[in-house]
Coordinates of N, CA and C in Angstrom, one line a residue:
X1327 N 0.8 -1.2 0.0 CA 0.0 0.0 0.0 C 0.9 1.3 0.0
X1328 N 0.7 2.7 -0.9 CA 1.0 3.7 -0.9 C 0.2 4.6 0.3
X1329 N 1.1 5.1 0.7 CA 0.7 6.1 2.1 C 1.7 7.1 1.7
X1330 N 0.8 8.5 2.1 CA 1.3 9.7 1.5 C 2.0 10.1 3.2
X1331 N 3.3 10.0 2.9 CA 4.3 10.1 4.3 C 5.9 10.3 4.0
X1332 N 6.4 11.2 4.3 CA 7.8 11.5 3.9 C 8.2 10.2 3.7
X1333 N 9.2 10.5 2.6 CA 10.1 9.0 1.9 C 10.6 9.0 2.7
X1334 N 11.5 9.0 3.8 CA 12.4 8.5 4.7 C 11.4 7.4 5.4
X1335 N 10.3 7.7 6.3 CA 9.6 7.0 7.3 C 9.0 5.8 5.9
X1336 N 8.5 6.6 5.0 CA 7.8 5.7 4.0 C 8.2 4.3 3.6
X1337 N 9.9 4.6 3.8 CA 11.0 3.4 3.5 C 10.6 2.6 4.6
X1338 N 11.1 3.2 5.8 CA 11.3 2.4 6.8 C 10.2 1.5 7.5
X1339 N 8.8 2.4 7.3 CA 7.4 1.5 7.3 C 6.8 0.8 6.7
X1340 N 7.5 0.3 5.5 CA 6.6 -0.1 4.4 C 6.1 -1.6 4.8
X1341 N 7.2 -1.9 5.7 CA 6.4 -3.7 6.1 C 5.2 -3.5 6.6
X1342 N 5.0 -2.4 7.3 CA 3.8 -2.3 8.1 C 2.8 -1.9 7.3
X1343 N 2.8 -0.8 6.4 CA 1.7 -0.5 5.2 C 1.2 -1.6 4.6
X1344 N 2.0 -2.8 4.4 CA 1.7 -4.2 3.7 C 1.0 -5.1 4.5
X1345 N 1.0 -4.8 6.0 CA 0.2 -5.3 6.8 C -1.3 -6.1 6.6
X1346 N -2.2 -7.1 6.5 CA -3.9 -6.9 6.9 C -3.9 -6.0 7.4
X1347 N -3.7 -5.4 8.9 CA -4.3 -4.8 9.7 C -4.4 -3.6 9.7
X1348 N -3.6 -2.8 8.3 CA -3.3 -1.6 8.1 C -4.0 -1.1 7.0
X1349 N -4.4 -2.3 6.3 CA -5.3 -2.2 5.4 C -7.0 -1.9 6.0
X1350 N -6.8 -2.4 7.4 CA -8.3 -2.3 7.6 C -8.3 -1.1 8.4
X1351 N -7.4 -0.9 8.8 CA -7.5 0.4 9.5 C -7.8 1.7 8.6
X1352 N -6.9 1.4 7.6 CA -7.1 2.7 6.5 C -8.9 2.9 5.8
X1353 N -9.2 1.5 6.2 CA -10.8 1.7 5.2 C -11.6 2.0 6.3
X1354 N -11.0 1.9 8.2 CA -11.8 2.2 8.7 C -11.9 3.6 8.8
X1355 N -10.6 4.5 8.6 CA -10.7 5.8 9.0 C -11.2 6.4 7.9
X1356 N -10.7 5.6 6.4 CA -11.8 6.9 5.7 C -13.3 6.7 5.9
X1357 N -13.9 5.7 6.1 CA -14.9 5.8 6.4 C -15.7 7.0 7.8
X1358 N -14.9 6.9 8.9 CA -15.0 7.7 9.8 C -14.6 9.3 9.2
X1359 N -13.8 9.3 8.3 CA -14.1 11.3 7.9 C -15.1 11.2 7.2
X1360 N -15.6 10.6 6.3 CA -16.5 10.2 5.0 C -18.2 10.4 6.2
X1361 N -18.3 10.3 7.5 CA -19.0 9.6 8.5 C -19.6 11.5 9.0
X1362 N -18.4 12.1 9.7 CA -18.7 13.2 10.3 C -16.7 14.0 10.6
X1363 N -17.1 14.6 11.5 CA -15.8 15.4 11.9 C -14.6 14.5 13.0
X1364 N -13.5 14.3 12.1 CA -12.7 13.4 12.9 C -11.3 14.4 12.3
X1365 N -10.4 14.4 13.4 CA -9.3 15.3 14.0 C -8.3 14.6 13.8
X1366 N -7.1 15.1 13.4 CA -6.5 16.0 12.5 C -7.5 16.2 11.3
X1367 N -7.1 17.3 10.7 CA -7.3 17.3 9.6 C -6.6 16.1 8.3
X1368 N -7.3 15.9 7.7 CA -6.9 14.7 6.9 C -5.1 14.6 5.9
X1369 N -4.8 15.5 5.9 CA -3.6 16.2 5.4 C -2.5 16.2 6.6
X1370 N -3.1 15.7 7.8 CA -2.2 16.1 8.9 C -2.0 15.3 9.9
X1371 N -2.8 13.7 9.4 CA -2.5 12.0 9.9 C -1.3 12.1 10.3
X1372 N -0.4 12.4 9.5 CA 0.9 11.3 9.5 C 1.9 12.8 10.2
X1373 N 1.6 14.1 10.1 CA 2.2 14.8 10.2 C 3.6 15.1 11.3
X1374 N 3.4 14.8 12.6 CA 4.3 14.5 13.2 C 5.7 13.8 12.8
X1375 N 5.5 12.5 12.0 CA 6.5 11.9 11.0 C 7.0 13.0 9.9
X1376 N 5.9 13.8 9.0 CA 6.7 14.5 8.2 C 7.7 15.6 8.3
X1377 N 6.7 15.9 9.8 CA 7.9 17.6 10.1 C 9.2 17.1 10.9
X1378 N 9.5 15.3 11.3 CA 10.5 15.3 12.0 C 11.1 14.0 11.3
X1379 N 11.9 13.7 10.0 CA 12.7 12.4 10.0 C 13.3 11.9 10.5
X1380 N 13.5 10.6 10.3 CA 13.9 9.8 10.9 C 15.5 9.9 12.0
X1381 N 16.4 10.3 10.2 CA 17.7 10.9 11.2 C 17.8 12.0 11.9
X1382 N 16.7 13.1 11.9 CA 17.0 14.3 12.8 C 16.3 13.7 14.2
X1383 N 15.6 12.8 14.3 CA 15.0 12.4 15.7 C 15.9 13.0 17.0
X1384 N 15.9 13.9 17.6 CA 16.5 13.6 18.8 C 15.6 13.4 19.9
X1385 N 14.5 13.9 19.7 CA 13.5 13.5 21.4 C 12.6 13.3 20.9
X1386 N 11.6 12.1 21.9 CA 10.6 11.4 21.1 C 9.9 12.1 22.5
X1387 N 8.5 12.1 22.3 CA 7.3 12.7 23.1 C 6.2 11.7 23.3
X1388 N 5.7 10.7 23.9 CA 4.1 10.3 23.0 C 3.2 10.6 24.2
X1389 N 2.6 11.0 23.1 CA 1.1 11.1 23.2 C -0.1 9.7 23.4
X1390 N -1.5 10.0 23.8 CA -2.1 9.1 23.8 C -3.2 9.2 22.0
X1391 N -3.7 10.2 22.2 CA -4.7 10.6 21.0 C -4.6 12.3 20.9
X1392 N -4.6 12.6 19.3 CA -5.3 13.7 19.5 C -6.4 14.7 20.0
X1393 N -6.0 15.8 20.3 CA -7.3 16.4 20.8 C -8.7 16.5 20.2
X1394 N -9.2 16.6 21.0 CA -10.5 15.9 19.8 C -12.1 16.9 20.0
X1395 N -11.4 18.6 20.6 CA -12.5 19.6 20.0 C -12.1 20.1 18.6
X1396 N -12.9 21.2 18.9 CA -12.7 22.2 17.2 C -11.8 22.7 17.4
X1397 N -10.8 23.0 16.2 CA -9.5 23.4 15.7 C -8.3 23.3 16.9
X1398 N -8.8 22.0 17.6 CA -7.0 22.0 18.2 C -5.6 21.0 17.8
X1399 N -6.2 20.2 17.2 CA -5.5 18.9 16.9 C -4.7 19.3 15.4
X1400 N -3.7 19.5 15.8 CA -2.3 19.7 14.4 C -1.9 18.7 14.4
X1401 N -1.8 17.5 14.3 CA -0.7 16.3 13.6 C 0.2 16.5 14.6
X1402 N 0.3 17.3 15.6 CA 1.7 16.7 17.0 C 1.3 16.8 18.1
X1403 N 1.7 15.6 18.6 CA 1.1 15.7 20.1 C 0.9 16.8 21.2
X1404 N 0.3 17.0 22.1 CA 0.0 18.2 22.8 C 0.2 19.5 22.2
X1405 N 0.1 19.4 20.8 CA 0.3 20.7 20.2 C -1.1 21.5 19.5
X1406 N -1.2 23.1 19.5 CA -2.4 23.3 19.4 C -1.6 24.5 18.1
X1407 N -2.9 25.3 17.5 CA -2.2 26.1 16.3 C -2.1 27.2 17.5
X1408 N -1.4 28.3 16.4 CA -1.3 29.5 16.6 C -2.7 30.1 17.2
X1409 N -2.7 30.5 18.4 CA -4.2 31.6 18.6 C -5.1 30.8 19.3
X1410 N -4.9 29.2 19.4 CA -5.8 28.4 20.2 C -5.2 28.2 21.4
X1411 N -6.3 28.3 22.6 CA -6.0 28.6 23.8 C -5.7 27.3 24.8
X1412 N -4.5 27.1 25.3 CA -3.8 26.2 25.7 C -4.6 24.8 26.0
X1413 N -4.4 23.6 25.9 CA -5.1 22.8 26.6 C -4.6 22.4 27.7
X1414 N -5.2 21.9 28.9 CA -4.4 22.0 30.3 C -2.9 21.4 31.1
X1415 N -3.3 20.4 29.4 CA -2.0 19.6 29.8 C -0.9 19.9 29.3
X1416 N -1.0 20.6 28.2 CA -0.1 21.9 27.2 C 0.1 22.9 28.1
X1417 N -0.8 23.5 29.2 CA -0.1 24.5 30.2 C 0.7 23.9 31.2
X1418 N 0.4 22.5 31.6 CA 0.8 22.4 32.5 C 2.3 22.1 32.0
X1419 N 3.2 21.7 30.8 CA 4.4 21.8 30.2 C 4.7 22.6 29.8
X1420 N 4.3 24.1 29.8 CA 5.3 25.2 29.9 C 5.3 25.4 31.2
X1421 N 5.1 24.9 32.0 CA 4.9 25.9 33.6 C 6.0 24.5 34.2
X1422 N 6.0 23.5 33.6 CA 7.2 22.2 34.0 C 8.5 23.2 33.1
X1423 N 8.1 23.9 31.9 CA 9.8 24.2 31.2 C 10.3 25.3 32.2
X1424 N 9.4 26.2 31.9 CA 9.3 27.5 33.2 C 10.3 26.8 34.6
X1425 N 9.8 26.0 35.6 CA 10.1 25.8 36.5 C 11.7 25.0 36.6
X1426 N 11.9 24.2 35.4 CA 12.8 23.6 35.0 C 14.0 24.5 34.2
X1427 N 13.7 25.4 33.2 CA 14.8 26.1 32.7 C 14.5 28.0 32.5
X1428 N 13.6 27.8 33.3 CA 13.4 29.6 33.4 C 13.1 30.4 32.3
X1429 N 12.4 29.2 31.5 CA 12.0 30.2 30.0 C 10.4 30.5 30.4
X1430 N 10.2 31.7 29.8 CA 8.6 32.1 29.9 C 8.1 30.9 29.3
X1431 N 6.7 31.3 29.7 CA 5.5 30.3 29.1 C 5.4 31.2 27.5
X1432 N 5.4 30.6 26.3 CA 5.6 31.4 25.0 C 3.6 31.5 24.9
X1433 N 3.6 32.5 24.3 CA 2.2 33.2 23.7 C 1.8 31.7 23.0
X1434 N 2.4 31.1 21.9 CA 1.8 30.1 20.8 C 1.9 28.8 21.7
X1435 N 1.0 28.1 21.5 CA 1.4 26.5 21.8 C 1.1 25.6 20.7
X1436 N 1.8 26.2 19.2 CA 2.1 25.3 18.6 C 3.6 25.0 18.2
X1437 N 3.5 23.7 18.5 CA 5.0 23.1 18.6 C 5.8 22.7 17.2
X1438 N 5.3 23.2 16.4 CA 6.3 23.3 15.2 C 8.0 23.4 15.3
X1439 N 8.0 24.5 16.2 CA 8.7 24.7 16.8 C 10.0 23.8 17.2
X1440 N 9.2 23.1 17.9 CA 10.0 22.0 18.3 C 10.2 20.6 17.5
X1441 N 9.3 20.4 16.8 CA 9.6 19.3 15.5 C 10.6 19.6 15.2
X1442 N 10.7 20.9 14.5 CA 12.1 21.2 13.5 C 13.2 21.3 14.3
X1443 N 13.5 21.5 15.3 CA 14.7 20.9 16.0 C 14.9 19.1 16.6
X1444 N 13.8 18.2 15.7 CA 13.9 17.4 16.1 C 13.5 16.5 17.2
X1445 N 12.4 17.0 17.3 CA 11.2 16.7 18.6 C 10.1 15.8 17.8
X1446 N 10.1 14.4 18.2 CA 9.2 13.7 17.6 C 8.0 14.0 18.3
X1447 N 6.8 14.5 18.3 CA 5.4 14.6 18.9 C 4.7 13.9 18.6
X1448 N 4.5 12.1 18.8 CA 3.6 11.2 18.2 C 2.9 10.7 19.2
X1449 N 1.8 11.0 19.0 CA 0.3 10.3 19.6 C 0.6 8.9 19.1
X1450 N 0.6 8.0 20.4 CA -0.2 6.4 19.8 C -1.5 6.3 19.0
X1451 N -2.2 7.0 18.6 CA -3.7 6.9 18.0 C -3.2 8.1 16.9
X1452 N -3.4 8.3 16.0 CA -3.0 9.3 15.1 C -4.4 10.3 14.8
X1453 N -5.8 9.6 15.0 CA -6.9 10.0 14.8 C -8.0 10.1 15.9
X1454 N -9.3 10.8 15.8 CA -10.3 10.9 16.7 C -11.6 11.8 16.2
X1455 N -12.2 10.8 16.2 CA -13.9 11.5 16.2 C -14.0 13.0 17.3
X1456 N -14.5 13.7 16.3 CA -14.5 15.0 17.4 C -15.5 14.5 18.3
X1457 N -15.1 15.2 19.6 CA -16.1 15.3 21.2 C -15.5 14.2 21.4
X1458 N -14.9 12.9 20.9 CA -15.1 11.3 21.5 C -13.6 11.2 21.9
X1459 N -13.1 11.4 23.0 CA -11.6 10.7 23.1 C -11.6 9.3 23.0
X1460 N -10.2 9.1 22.4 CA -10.4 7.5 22.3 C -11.1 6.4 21.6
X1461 N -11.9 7.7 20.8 CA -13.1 6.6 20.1 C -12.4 6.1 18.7
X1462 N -11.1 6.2 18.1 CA -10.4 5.5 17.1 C -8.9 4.6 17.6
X1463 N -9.6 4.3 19.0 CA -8.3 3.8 20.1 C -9.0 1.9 19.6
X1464 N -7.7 1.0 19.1 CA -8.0 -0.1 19.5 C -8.7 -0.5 17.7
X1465 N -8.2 0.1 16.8 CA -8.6 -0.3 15.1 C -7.1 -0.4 14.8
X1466 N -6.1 -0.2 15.3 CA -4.9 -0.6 14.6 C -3.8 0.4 14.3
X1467 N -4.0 1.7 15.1 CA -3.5 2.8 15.3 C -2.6 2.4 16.1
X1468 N -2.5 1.9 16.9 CA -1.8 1.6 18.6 C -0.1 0.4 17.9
X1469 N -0.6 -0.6 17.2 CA 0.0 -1.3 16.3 C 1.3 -0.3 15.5
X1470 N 0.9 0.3 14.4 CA 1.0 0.7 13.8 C 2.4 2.3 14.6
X1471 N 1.9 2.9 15.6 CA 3.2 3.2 16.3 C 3.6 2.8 17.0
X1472 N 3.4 2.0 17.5 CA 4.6 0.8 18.5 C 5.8 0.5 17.2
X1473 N 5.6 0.0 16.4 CA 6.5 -0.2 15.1 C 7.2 1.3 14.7
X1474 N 6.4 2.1 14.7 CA 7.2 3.5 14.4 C 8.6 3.4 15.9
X1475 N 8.2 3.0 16.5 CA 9.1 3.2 18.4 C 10.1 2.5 17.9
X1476 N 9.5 1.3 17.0 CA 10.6 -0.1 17.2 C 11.4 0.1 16.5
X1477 N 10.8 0.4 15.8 CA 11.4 0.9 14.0 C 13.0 2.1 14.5
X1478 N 12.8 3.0 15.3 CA 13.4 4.1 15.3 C 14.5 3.6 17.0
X1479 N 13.7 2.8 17.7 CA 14.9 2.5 18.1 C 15.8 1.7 17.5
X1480 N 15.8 0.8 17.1 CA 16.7 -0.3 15.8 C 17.2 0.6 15.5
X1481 N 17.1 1.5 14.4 CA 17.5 2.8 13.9 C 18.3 3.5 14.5
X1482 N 18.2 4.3 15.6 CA 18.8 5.6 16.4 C 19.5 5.2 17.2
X1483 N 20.8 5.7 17.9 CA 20.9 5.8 19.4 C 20.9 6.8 19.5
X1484 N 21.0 7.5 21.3 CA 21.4 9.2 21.6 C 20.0 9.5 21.5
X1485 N 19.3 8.5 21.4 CA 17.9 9.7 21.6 C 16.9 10.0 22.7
X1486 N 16.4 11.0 23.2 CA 15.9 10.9 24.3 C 14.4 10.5 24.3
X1487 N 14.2 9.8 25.2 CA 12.3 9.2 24.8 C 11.9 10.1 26.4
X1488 N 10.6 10.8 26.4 CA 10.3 11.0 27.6 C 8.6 10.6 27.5
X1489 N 8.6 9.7 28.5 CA 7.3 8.8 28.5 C 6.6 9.6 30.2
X1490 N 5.5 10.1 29.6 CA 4.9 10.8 30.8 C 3.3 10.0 30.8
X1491 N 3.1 9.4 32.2 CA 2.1 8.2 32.3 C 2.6 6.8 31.8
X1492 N 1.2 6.2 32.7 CA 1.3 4.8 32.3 C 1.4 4.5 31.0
X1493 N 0.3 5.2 30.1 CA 0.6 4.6 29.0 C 1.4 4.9 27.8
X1494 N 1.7 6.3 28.0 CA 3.1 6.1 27.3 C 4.2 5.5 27.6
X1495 N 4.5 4.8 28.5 CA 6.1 4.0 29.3 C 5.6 2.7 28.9
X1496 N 4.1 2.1 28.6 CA 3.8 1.1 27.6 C 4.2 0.7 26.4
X1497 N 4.0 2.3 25.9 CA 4.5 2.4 24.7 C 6.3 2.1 24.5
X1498 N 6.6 2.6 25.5 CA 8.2 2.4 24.9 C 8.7 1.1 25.5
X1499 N 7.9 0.2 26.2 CA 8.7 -1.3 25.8 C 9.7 -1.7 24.9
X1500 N 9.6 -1.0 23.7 CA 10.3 -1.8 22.8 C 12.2 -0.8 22.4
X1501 N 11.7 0.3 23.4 CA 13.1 0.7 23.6 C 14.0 0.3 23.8
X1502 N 15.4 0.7 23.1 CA 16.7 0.1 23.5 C 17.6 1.1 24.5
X1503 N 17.1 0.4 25.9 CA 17.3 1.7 27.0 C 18.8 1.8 27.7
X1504 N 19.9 0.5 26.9 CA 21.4 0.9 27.2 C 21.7 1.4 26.1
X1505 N 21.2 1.8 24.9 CA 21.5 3.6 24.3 C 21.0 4.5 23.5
X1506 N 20.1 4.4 24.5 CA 18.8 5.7 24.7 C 18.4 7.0 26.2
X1507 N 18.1 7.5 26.2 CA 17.7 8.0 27.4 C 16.0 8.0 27.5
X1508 N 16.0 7.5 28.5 CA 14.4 7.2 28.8 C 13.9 7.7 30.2
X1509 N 13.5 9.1 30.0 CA 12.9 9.8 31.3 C 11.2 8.8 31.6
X1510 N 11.0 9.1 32.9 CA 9.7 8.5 33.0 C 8.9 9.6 34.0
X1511 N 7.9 9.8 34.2 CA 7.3 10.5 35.0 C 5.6 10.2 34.8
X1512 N 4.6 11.0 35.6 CA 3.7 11.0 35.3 C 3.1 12.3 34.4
X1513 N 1.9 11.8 33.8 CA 1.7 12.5 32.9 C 1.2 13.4 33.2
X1514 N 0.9 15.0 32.3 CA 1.1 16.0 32.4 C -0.5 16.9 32.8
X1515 N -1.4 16.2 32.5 CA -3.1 16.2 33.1 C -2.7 16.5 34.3
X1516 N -4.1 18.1 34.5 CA -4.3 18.0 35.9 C -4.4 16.7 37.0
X1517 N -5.0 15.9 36.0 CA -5.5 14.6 37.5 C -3.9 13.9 38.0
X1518 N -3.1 14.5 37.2 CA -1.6 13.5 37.6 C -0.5 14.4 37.9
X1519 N -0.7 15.6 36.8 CA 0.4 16.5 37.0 C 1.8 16.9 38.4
X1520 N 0.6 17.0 39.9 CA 1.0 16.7 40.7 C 2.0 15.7 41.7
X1521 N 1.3 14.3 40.7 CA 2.0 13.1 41.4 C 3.4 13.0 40.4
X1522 N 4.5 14.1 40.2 CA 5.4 13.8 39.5 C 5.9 14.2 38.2
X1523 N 4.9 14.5 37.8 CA 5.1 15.6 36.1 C 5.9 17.2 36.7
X1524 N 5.2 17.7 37.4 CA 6.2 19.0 38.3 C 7.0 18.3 39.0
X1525 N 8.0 19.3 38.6 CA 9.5 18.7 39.1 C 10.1 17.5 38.6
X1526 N 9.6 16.8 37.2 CA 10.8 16.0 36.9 C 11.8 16.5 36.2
X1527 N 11.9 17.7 35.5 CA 13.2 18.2 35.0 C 13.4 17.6 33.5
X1528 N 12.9 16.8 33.0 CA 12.7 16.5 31.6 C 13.7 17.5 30.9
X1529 N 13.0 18.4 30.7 CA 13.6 19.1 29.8 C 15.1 19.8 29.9
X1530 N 15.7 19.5 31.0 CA 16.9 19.9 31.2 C 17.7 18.8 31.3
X1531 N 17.4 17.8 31.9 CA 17.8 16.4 31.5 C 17.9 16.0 30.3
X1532 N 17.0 16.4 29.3 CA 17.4 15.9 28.0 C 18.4 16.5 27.2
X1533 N 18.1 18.0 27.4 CA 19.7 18.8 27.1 C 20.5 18.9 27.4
X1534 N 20.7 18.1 28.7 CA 22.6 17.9 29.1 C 22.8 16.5 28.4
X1535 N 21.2 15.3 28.2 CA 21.8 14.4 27.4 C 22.4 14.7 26.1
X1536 N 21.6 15.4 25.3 CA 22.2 15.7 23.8 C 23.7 16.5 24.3
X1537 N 23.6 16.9 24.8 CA 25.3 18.0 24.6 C 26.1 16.6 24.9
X1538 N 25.4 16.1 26.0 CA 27.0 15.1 26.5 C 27.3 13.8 25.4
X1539 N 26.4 13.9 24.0 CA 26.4 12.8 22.8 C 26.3 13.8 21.9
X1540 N 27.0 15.3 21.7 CA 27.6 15.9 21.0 C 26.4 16.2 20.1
X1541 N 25.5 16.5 20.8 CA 24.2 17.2 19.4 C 23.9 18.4 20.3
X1542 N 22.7 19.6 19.8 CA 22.9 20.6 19.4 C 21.3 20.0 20.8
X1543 N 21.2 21.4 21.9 CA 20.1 20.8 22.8 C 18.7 21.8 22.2
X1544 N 17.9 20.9 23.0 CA 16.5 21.7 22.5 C 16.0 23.2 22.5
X1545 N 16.0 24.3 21.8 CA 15.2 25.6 22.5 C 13.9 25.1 22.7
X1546 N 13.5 24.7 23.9 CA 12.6 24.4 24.6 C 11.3 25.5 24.8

């Protein structure tokens, strides 16, 4: 199967595009835009992969699902566009950078920004029915990046994975964590934020990793 996704990832995925299960997934999601309003924009599925290849990876992020009101969901995880007003768990990671490396909270919370320095932003679920969280969780999304994880650790060393919650530290099972850096904490939601997301330092931790493996650290 052709999938419109930068040639780099497009190489490295292609076993999985050939998949059954990705075949069924693909006829289930167009059906669900084809159906009503389902998030990202259709142009902006895979987007996270296109704004960050494979060799520039230096910090991987995941997500669980897109946001799933009106116009917040851009193709990268906890990222919202220009002019849309924070979601809580997006405030609560600038007020973690703030406390961690003394930068303001910036006006935008879209993370373009940080893709192009090589910030992977991937949601496990790449899609979502608007109002329904989770309602395109468990068709073959979940599959489908675990292999992007697996795929890129085989691939990479020096890279930093920061898994915030249960289910993202699920997700990185398939890490290769004697050479990688793998922060863990809880995730960044009010209901958790508290138990461990404030005060883990992520983000300064990850930029003394990259310097000390001779790459260039995040403007955060």
């Amino acid at each position: 199967m052709n999938v419109r996704i930068a040639p780099e990832w497009a190489e490295l995925l292609q076993p999985e595009f050939d998949k059954p299960y990705f075949a069924d997934l693909v006829e289930f999601v167009r059906a669900e835009y084809a159906k009503g309003p389902v998030f990202p924009a259709a142009a902006n599925i895979f987007r996270a992969l296109d704004k960050c290849r494979p060799d520039d990876v230096k910090v991987v992020i995941i997500g669980q699902d897109p946001y799933h009101g009106e116009g917040q969901a851009n193709g990268l995880c906890f990222s919202v566009n220009d002019g849309v007003p924070f979601p809580p768990s997006l405030r609560n990671i600038f007020k973690e950078i703030e406390a961690d490396l003394g930068k303001p909270i910036p006006t935008s919370g879209n993370l373009d920004r940080w893709a192009e320095q090589g910030v992977l932003l991937l949601n496990a679920t790449l899609t979502v029915r608007a109002h329904e969280a989770a309602s395109h969780a468990g068709h073959g999304w979940e599959r489908f990046t675990d292999a992007v994880v697996a795929t890129l650790s085989e691939l990479r060393s020096g890279v930093v994975y920061m898994l915030w919650g249960a289910y993202a530290q699920r997700k990185g099972a398939a890490i290769d964590t004697a050479h990688n850096l793998v922060l863990k904490c809880a995730h960044p939601s009010p209901l958790s934020a508290h138990n461990g997301f404030f005060g883990c330092r992520h983000f300064s931790q990850a930029n003394a990793y990259l310097i000390a493996h001779g790459q260039q650290p995040i403007e955060w």
